[in-house]
Amino acid sequence: MKPKYQVIIDDIKSHILSGTYSIGEQIPTESALQESYNVSRQTVRKAILELSNEGFLRSEKGSGTYVSNLYRSRAGGNTSKKTIGVITTYISDYIFPSIIRGIERRLNEDNYSLLLASTNNDVAQEKKALEMMLSYGVDGLIVEPTKSNLYNPNIAYYLSFKEQDVPFAMINAFYEELEVPFFCLDDVQSSYLATKELISKGHTQIGIIAKMDDLQGKYRMKGYIKALGEAKLRFHPEHVLSFDTASKADLSANVTAYLQENREALTAIVCYNDEVGLEVVHSCRQLGISIPDELSIIGQDNSYIAKNANIRLTTLTHPQEQMGRDAADWVIRKLQGKKDLPDQTYYQPELVEGETVKEMEIE
């Protein structure tokens, strides 16, 4: 459990970094803080002293305690080397090492430092990461949004970066409620091409497994529906298996149940990504469903796990390293004062043929 003075420190820091308390504003009095946190005056004074030492507050004798921005100049030290913050949902999993490698290589070319944090797609961890970046005083920021298809409670922190003229861009997705430059795969097109490929091979009973708390999942679902509509195929709600970050741990069991329920109905499945595609492969093996003879599967993202699996998954490309490089280049050029930089960049996916899709035999 956190000491009481640390709770006060963390709270006041959050208020300052999110812009609830603005620079120069007087914070509540010691007695008001005592009452608010139900602590002794000594605990309040210890918290204020520490925040003053870190440059978040300054006390004026006989007047009160005010918000200071001294922490910004202290945080980055006296080095002339600029630091770019990078916040991704994951660091060592799936396509993220490639994206981070692209960012790092571009930053190294111009002698920029990188400060890395991950959120595990959790908004509380995103809040901590944003507070760390603001406290450190990063010169620019690249963010992969957390649960981008849901309302984000951390928007105030992003607005703080804007107010401080710290350029930031988003990768893989963006928050629709923010005006923010982004670098994304055209996710609608990715799932559209996947579904269209299956339709061109004679499949009419096509399911989809989609992650719905991320914008990518929403758009990939949209591409699937678009392709079905164009081919005049009916959309069946029961052919959809949706999951989110919280239920991902149960994905294996849920995929197996979904396949059992739809074994007679479906001949093909569009998967949210390669990770899900290989989960389907694994469940099919357990259930004795032959791939691609009984079920065709398409993943998305052309990840290293798809390339190294013991079955070559048919998938769609994702720019990965190029996306990271382009986002880093955008931030660097913004810091150099370049104008007319793109507000949005979409990368077009291409089909990568594997061995998990089969042409339907006409009976």
PDB file of N, CA, C and O in Angstrom, residues 204-255:
ATOM      1  N   THR A 204     -19.017 -18.741 -49.644  1.00  0.00           N
ATOM      2  CA  THR A 204     -20.179 -17.875 -49.382  1.00  0.00           C
ATOM      3  C   THR A 204     -20.532 -17.840 -47.893  1.00  0.00           C
ATOM      4  O   THR A 204     -21.247 -16.947 -47.450  1.00  0.00           O
ATOM      5  N   GLN A 205     -20.061 -18.810 -47.144  1.00  0.00           N
ATOM      6  CA  GLN A 205     -20.313 -18.884 -45.700  1.00  0.00           C
ATOM      7  C   GLN A 205     -19.018 -18.525 -44.972  1.00  0.00           C
ATOM      8  O   GLN A 205     -18.200 -19.403 -44.648  1.00  0.00           O
ATOM      9  N   ILE A 206     -18.816 -17.221 -44.765  1.00  0.00           N
ATOM     10  CA  ILE A 206     -17.539 -16.721 -44.227  1.00  0.00           C
ATOM     11  C   ILE A 206     -17.778 -16.074 -42.865  1.00  0.00           C
ATOM     12  O   ILE A 206     -18.613 -15.185 -42.732  1.00  0.00           O
ATOM     13  N   GLY A 207     -17.046 -16.512 -41.868  1.00  0.00           N
ATOM     14  CA  GLY A 207     -17.135 -15.923 -40.534  1.00  0.00           C
ATOM     15  C   GLY A 207     -16.031 -14.911 -40.298  1.00  0.00           C
ATOM     16  O   GLY A 207     -15.121 -14.758 -41.128  1.00  0.00           O
ATOM     17  N   ILE A 208     -16.108 -14.210 -39.179  1.00  0.00           N
ATOM     18  CA  ILE A 208     -15.042 -13.266 -38.806  1.00  0.00           C
ATOM     19  C   ILE A 208     -14.836 -13.319 -37.295  1.00  0.00           C
ATOM     20  O   ILE A 208     -15.794 -13.469 -36.520  1.00  0.00           O
ATOM     21  N   ILE A 209     -13.572 -13.211 -36.896  1.00  0.00           N
ATOM     22  CA  ILE A 209     -13.222 -13.082 -35.481  1.00  0.00           C
ATOM     23  C   ILE A 209     -12.547 -11.724 -35.335  1.00  0.00           C
ATOM     24  O   ILE A 209     -11.528 -11.465 -35.981  1.00  0.00           O
ATOM     25  N   ALA A 210     -13.151 -10.830 -34.525  1.00  0.00           N
ATOM     26  CA  ALA A 210     -12.668  -9.441 -34.466  1.00  0.00           C
ATOM     27  C   ALA A 210     -12.540  -8.950 -33.028  1.00  0.00           C
ATOM     28  O   ALA A 210     -13.364  -9.283 -32.174  1.00  0.00           O
ATOM     29  N   LYS A 211     -11.514  -8.146 -32.803  1.00  0.00           N
ATOM     30  CA  LYS A 211     -11.277  -7.540 -31.481  1.00  0.00           C
ATOM     31  C   LYS A 211     -11.926  -6.162 -31.494  1.00  0.00           C
ATOM     32  O   LYS A 211     -11.516  -5.286 -32.245  1.00  0.00           O
ATOM     33  N   MET A 212     -12.909  -5.955 -30.628  1.00  0.00           N
ATOM     34  CA  MET A 212     -13.760  -4.791 -30.806  1.00  0.00           C
ATOM     35  C   MET A 212     -13.503  -3.601 -29.878  1.00  0.00           C
ATOM     36  O   MET A 212     -14.222  -2.605 -29.942  1.00  0.00           O
ATOM     37  N   ASP A 213     -12.487  -3.662 -29.015  1.00  0.00           N
ATOM     38  CA  ASP A 213     -12.198  -2.450 -28.226  1.00  0.00           C
ATOM     39  C   ASP A 213     -11.123  -1.597 -28.894  1.00  0.00           C
ATOM     40  O   ASP A 213     -10.791  -0.517 -28.417  1.00  0.00           O
ATOM     41  N   ASP A 214     -10.579  -2.076 -30.015  1.00  0.00           N
ATOM     42  CA  ASP A 214      -9.603  -1.298 -30.783  1.00  0.00           C
ATOM     43  C   ASP A 214     -10.223  -0.859 -32.112  1.00  0.00           C
ATOM     44  O   ASP A 214     -11.017  -1.595 -32.704  1.00  0.00           O
ATOM     45  N   LEU A 215      -9.814   0.307 -32.566  1.00  0.00           N
ATOM     46  CA  LEU A 215     -10.328   0.859 -33.817  1.00  0.00           C
ATOM     47  C   LEU A 215     -10.047  -0.074 -34.998  1.00  0.00           C
ATOM     48  O   LEU A 215     -10.856  -0.193 -35.917  1.00  0.00           O
ATOM     49  N   GLN A 216      -8.880  -0.748 -34.939  1.00  0.00           N
ATOM     50  CA  GLN A 216      -8.537  -1.685 -36.019  1.00  0.00           C
ATOM     51  C   GLN A 216      -9.634  -2.732 -36.184  1.00  0.00           C
ATOM     52  O   GLN A 216     -10.007  -3.098 -37.293  1.00  0.00           O
ATOM     53  N   GLY A 217     -10.142  -3.237 -35.049  1.00  0.00           N
ATOM     54  CA  GLY A 217     -11.184  -4.268 -35.096  1.00  0.00           C
ATOM     55  C   GLY A 217     -12.475  -3.738 -35.697  1.00  0.00           C
ATOM     56  O   GLY A 217     -13.126  -4.398 -36.505  1.00  0.00           O
ATOM     57  N   LYS A 218     -12.822  -2.514 -35.317  1.00  0.00           N
ATOM     58  CA  LYS A 218     -14.043  -1.875 -35.855  1.00  0.00           C
ATOM     59  C   LYS A 218     -13.924  -1.742 -37.378  1.00  0.00           C
ATOM     60  O   LYS A 218     -14.856  -2.054 -38.126  1.00  0.00           O
ATOM     61  N   TYR A 219     -12.755  -1.259 -37.842  1.00  0.00           N
ATOM     62  CA  TYR A 219     -12.565  -1.045 -39.276  1.00  0.00           C
ATOM     63  C   TYR A 219     -12.428  -2.362 -40.042  1.00  0.00           C
ATOM     64  O   TYR A 219     -12.879  -2.485 -41.184  1.00  0.00           O
ATOM     65  N   ARG A 220     -11.816  -3.369 -39.406  1.00  0.00           N
ATOM     66  CA  ARG A 220     -11.679  -4.666 -40.082  1.00  0.00           C
ATOM     67  C   ARG A 220     -13.043  -5.346 -40.222  1.00  0.00           C
ATOM     68  O   ARG A 220     -13.311  -6.016 -41.204  1.00  0.00           O
ATOM     69  N   MET A 221     -13.888  -5.132 -39.226  1.00  0.00           N
ATOM     70  CA  MET A 221     -15.271  -5.620 -39.321  1.00  0.00           C
ATOM     71  C   MET A 221     -15.993  -4.908 -40.475  1.00  0.00           C
ATOM     72  O   MET A 221     -16.731  -5.529 -41.250  1.00  0.00           O
ATOM     73  N   LYS A 222     -15.744  -3.622 -40.607  1.00  0.00           N
ATOM     74  CA  LYS A 222     -16.373  -2.819 -41.659  1.00  0.00           C
ATOM     75  C   LYS A 222     -15.970  -3.332 -43.049  1.00  0.00           C
ATOM     76  O   LYS A 222     -16.803  -3.431 -43.958  1.00  0.00           O
ATOM     77  N   GLY A 223     -14.697  -3.671 -43.213  1.00  0.00           N
ATOM     78  CA  GLY A 223     -14.214  -4.194 -44.500  1.00  0.00           C
ATOM     79  C   GLY A 223     -14.854  -5.526 -44.853  1.00  0.00           C
ATOM     80  O   GLY A 223     -15.199  -5.782 -46.017  1.00  0.00           O
ATOM     81  N   TYR A 224     -15.030  -6.363 -43.854  1.00  0.00           N
ATOM     82  CA  TYR A 224     -15.677  -7.679 -44.022  1.00  0.00           C
ATOM     83  C   TYR A 224     -17.126  -7.490 -44.479  1.00  0.00           C
ATOM     84  O   TYR A 224     -17.576  -8.112 -45.447  1.00  0.00           O
ATOM     85  N   ILE A 225     -17.845  -6.581 -43.803  1.00  0.00           N
ATOM     86  CA  ILE A 225     -19.259  -6.323 -44.139  1.00  0.00           C
ATOM     87  C   ILE A 225     -19.375  -5.728 -45.547  1.00  0.00           C
ATOM     88  O   ILE A 225     -20.267  -6.085 -46.323  1.00  0.00           O
ATOM     89  N   LYS A 226     -18.440  -4.841 -45.874  1.00  0.00           N
ATOM     90  CA  LYS A 226     -18.433  -4.198 -47.205  1.00  0.00           C
ATOM     91  C   LYS A 226     -18.276  -5.249 -48.316  1.00  0.00           C
ATOM     92  O   LYS A 226     -19.013  -5.226 -49.320  1.00  0.00           O
ATOM     93  N   ALA A 227     -17.350  -6.181 -48.132  1.00  0.00           N
ATOM     94  CA  ALA A 227     -17.112  -7.213 -49.159  1.00  0.00           C
ATOM     95  C   ALA A 227     -18.316  -8.142 -49.300  1.00  0.00           C
ATOM     96  O   ALA A 227     -18.700  -8.515 -50.414  1.00  0.00           O
ATOM     97  N   LEU A 228     -18.930  -8.507 -48.172  1.00  0.00           N
ATOM     98  CA  LEU A 228     -20.132  -9.358 -48.227  1.00  0.00           C
ATOM     99  C   LEU A 228     -21.243  -8.630 -48.988  1.00  0.00           C
ATOM    100  O   LEU A 228     -21.918  -9.226 -49.831  1.00  0.00           O
ATOM    101  N   GLY A 229     -21.421  -7.350 -48.673  1.00  0.00           N
ATOM    102  CA  GLY A 229     -22.470  -6.542 -49.317  1.00  0.00           C
ATOM    103  C   GLY A 229     -22.287  -6.460 -50.821  1.00  0.00           C
ATOM    104  O   GLY A 229     -23.249  -6.622 -51.584  1.00  0.00           O
ATOM    105  N   GLU A 230     -21.048  -6.217 -51.236  1.00  0.00           N
ATOM    106  CA  GLU A 230     -20.757  -6.108 -52.683  1.00  0.00           C
ATOM    107  C   GLU A 230     -21.072  -7.408 -53.410  1.00  0.00           C
ATOM    108  O   GLU A 230     -21.501  -7.404 -54.554  1.00  0.00           O
ATOM    109  N   ALA A 231     -20.831  -8.531 -52.709  1.00  0.00           N
ATOM    110  CA  ALA A 231     -21.063  -9.848 -53.334  1.00  0.00           C
ATOM    111  C   ALA A 231     -22.507 -10.319 -53.134  1.00  0.00           C
ATOM    112  O   ALA A 231     -22.856 -11.437 -53.521  1.00  0.00           O
ATOM    113  N   LYS A 232     -23.319  -9.455 -52.508  1.00  0.00           N
ATOM    114  CA  LYS A 232     -24.723  -9.780 -52.211  1.00  0.00           C
ATOM    115  C   LYS A 232     -24.851 -11.050 -51.361  1.00  0.00           C
ATOM    116  O   LYS A 232     -25.739 -11.876 -51.558  1.00  0.00           O
ATOM    117  N   LEU A 233     -23.925 -11.175 -50.414  1.00  0.00           N
ATOM    118  CA  LEU A 233     -23.984 -12.283 -49.450  1.00  0.00           C
ATOM    119  C   LEU A 233     -24.563 -11.755 -48.141  1.00  0.00           C
ATOM    120  O   LEU A 233     -24.272 -10.630 -47.743  1.00  0.00           O
ATOM    121  N   ARG A 234     -25.353 -12.590 -47.489  1.00  0.00           N
ATOM    122  CA  ARG A 234     -25.993 -12.152 -46.255  1.00  0.00           C
ATOM    123  C   ARG A 234     -24.994 -12.078 -45.112  1.00  0.00           C
ATOM    124  O   ARG A 234     -24.090 -12.918 -44.999  1.00  0.00           O
ATOM    125  N   PHE A 235     -25.171 -11.061 -44.268  1.00  0.00           N
ATOM    126  CA  PHE A 235     -24.372 -10.949 -43.035  1.00  0.00           C
ATOM    127  C   PHE A 235     -25.106 -11.726 -41.936  1.00  0.00           C
ATOM    128  O   PHE A 235     -26.273 -11.469 -41.644  1.00  0.00           O
ATOM    129  N   HIS A 236     -24.420 -12.683 -41.339  1.00  0.00           N
ATOM    130  CA  HIS A 236     -25.011 -13.489 -40.264  1.00  0.00           C
ATOM    131  C   HIS A 236     -24.348 -13.116 -38.938  1.00  0.00           C
ATOM    132  O   HIS A 236     -23.160 -13.400 -38.748  1.00  0.00           O
ATOM    133  N   PRO A 237     -25.086 -12.514 -38.001  1.00  0.00           N
ATOM    134  CA  PRO A 237     -24.490 -12.145 -36.711  1.00  0.00           C
ATOM    135  C   PRO A 237     -23.861 -13.345 -35.981  1.00  0.00           C
ATOM    136  O   PRO A 237     -22.857 -13.199 -35.299  1.00  0.00           O
ATOM    137  N   GLU A 238     -24.458 -14.527 -36.172  1.00  0.00           N
ATOM    138  CA  GLU A 238     -23.928 -15.721 -35.484  1.00  0.00           C
ATOM    139  C   GLU A 238     -22.583 -16.189 -36.055  1.00  0.00           C
ATOM    140  O   GLU A 238     -21.908 -17.033 -35.459  1.00  0.00           O
ATOM    141  N   HIS A 239     -22.202 -15.629 -37.198  1.00  0.00           N
ATOM    142  CA  HIS A 239     -20.901 -15.971 -37.791  1.00  0.00           C
ATOM    143  C   HIS A 239     -19.776 -15.059 -37.279  1.00  0.00           C
ATOM    144  O   HIS A 239     -18.636 -15.160 -37.723  1.00  0.00           O
ATOM    145  N   VAL A 240     -20.148 -14.154 -36.378  1.00  0.00           N
ATOM    146  CA  VAL A 240     -19.166 -13.215 -35.813  1.00  0.00           C
ATOM    147  C   VAL A 240     -18.774 -13.657 -34.400  1.00  0.00           C
ATOM    148  O   VAL A 240     -19.638 -13.912 -33.559  1.00  0.00           O
ATOM    149  N   LEU A 241     -17.468 -13.761 -34.161  1.00  0.00           N
ATOM    150  CA  LEU A 241     -16.964 -13.959 -32.794  1.00  0.00           C
ATOM    151  C   LEU A 241     -16.175 -12.705 -32.430  1.00  0.00           C
ATOM    152  O   LEU A 241     -15.178 -12.384 -33.076  1.00  0.00           O
ATOM    153  N   SER A 242     -16.664 -11.969 -31.451  1.00  0.00           N
ATOM    154  CA  SER A 242     -15.935 -10.759 -31.048  1.00  0.00           C
ATOM    155  C   SER A 242     -15.290 -10.983 -29.682  1.00  0.00           C
ATOM    156  O   SER A 242     -15.784 -11.768 -28.875  1.00  0.00           O
ATOM    157  N   PHE A 243     -14.172 -10.302 -29.478  1.00  0.00           N
ATOM    158  CA  PHE A 243     -13.489 -10.357 -28.185  1.00  0.00           C
ATOM    159  C   PHE A 243     -12.865  -9.007 -27.921  1.00  0.00           C
ATOM    160  O   PHE A 243     -12.853  -8.134 -28.787  1.00  0.00           O
ATOM    161  N   ASP A 244     -12.361  -8.804 -26.703  1.00  0.00           N
ATOM    162  CA  ASP A 244     -11.656  -7.565 -26.379  1.00  0.00           C
ATOM    163  C   ASP A 244     -10.445  -7.894 -25.508  1.00  0.00           C
ATOM    164  O   ASP A 244     -10.141  -9.076 -25.282  1.00  0.00           O
ATOM    165  N   THR A 245      -9.752  -6.865 -25.042  1.00  0.00           N
ATOM    166  CA  THR A 245      -8.529  -7.078 -24.265  1.00  0.00           C
ATOM    167  C   THR A 245      -8.803  -7.936 -23.028  1.00  0.00           C
ATOM    168  O   THR A 245      -8.040  -8.843 -22.709  1.00  0.00           O
ATOM    169  N   ALA A 246      -9.919  -7.638 -22.354  1.00  0.00           N
ATOM    170  CA  ALA A 246     -10.239  -8.367 -21.118  1.00  0.00           C
ATOM    171  C   ALA A 246     -10.529  -9.846 -21.369  1.00  0.00           C
ATOM    172  O   ALA A 246     -10.160 -10.705 -20.570  1.00  0.00           O
ATOM    173  N   SER A 247     -11.196 -10.147 -22.486  1.00  0.00           N
ATOM    174  CA  SER A 247     -11.579 -11.539 -22.744  1.00  0.00           C
ATOM    175  C   SER A 247     -10.560 -12.294 -23.606  1.00  0.00           C
ATOM    176  O   SER A 247     -10.769 -13.456 -23.951  1.00  0.00           O
ATOM    177  N   LYS A 248      -9.442 -11.637 -23.936  1.00  0.00           N
ATOM    178  CA  LYS A 248      -8.440 -12.278 -24.802  1.00  0.00           C
ATOM    179  C   LYS A 248      -7.875 -13.551 -24.170  1.00  0.00           C
ATOM    180  O   LYS A 248      -7.530 -14.504 -24.859  1.00  0.00           O
ATOM    181  N   ALA A 249      -7.795 -13.561 -22.846  1.00  0.00           N
ATOM    182  CA  ALA A 249      -7.270 -14.742 -22.141  1.00  0.00           C
ATOM    183  C   ALA A 249      -8.132 -15.976 -22.405  1.00  0.00           C
ATOM    184  O   ALA A 249      -7.648 -17.111 -22.359  1.00  0.00           O
ATOM    185  N   ASP A 250      -9.411 -15.773 -22.699  1.00  0.00           N
ATOM    186  CA  ASP A 250     -10.329 -16.896 -22.953  1.00  0.00           C
ATOM    187  C   ASP A 250     -10.488 -17.186 -24.441  1.00  0.00           C
ATOM    188  O   ASP A 250     -11.361 -17.966 -24.834  1.00  0.00           O
ATOM    189  N   LEU A 251      -9.675 -16.546 -25.278  1.00  0.00           N
ATOM    190  CA  LEU A 251      -9.864 -16.646 -26.730  1.00  0.00           C
ATOM    191  C   LEU A 251      -9.782 -18.093 -27.223  1.00  0.00           C
ATOM    192  O   LEU A 251     -10.589 -18.523 -28.034  1.00  0.00           O
ATOM    193  N   SER A 252      -8.811 -18.836 -26.724  1.00  0.00           N
ATOM    194  CA  SER A 252      -8.628 -20.218 -27.183  1.00  0.00           C
ATOM    195  C   SER A 252      -9.901 -21.038 -26.974  1.00  0.00           C
ATOM    196  O   SER A 252     -10.388 -21.693 -27.903  1.00  0.00           O
ATOM    197  N   ALA A 253     -10.470 -20.966 -25.762  1.00  0.00           N
ATOM    198  CA  ALA A 253     -11.698 -21.720 -25.455  1.00  0.00           C
ATOM    199  C   ALA A 253     -12.869 -21.203 -26.279  1.00  0.00           C
ATOM    200  O   ALA A 253     -13.689 -21.988 -26.785  1.00  0.00           O
ATOM    201  N   ASN A 254     -12.939 -19.871 -26.449  1.00  0.00           N
ATOM    202  CA  ASN A 254     -14.052 -19.277 -27.201  1.00  0.00           C
ATOM    203  C   ASN A 254     -13.985 -19.608 -28.694  1.00  0.00           C
ATOM    204  O   ASN A 254     -15.011 -19.817 -29.338  1.00  0.00           O
ATOM    205  N   VAL A 255     -12.757 -19.658 -29.238  1.00  0.00           N
ATOM    206  CA  VAL A 255     -12.574 -20.031 -30.653  1.00  0.00           C
ATOM    207  C   VAL A 255     -13.013 -21.484 -30.856  1.00  0.00           C
ATOM    208  O   VAL A 255     -13.717 -21.811 -31.823  1.00  0.00           O
TER     209      VAL A 255
END
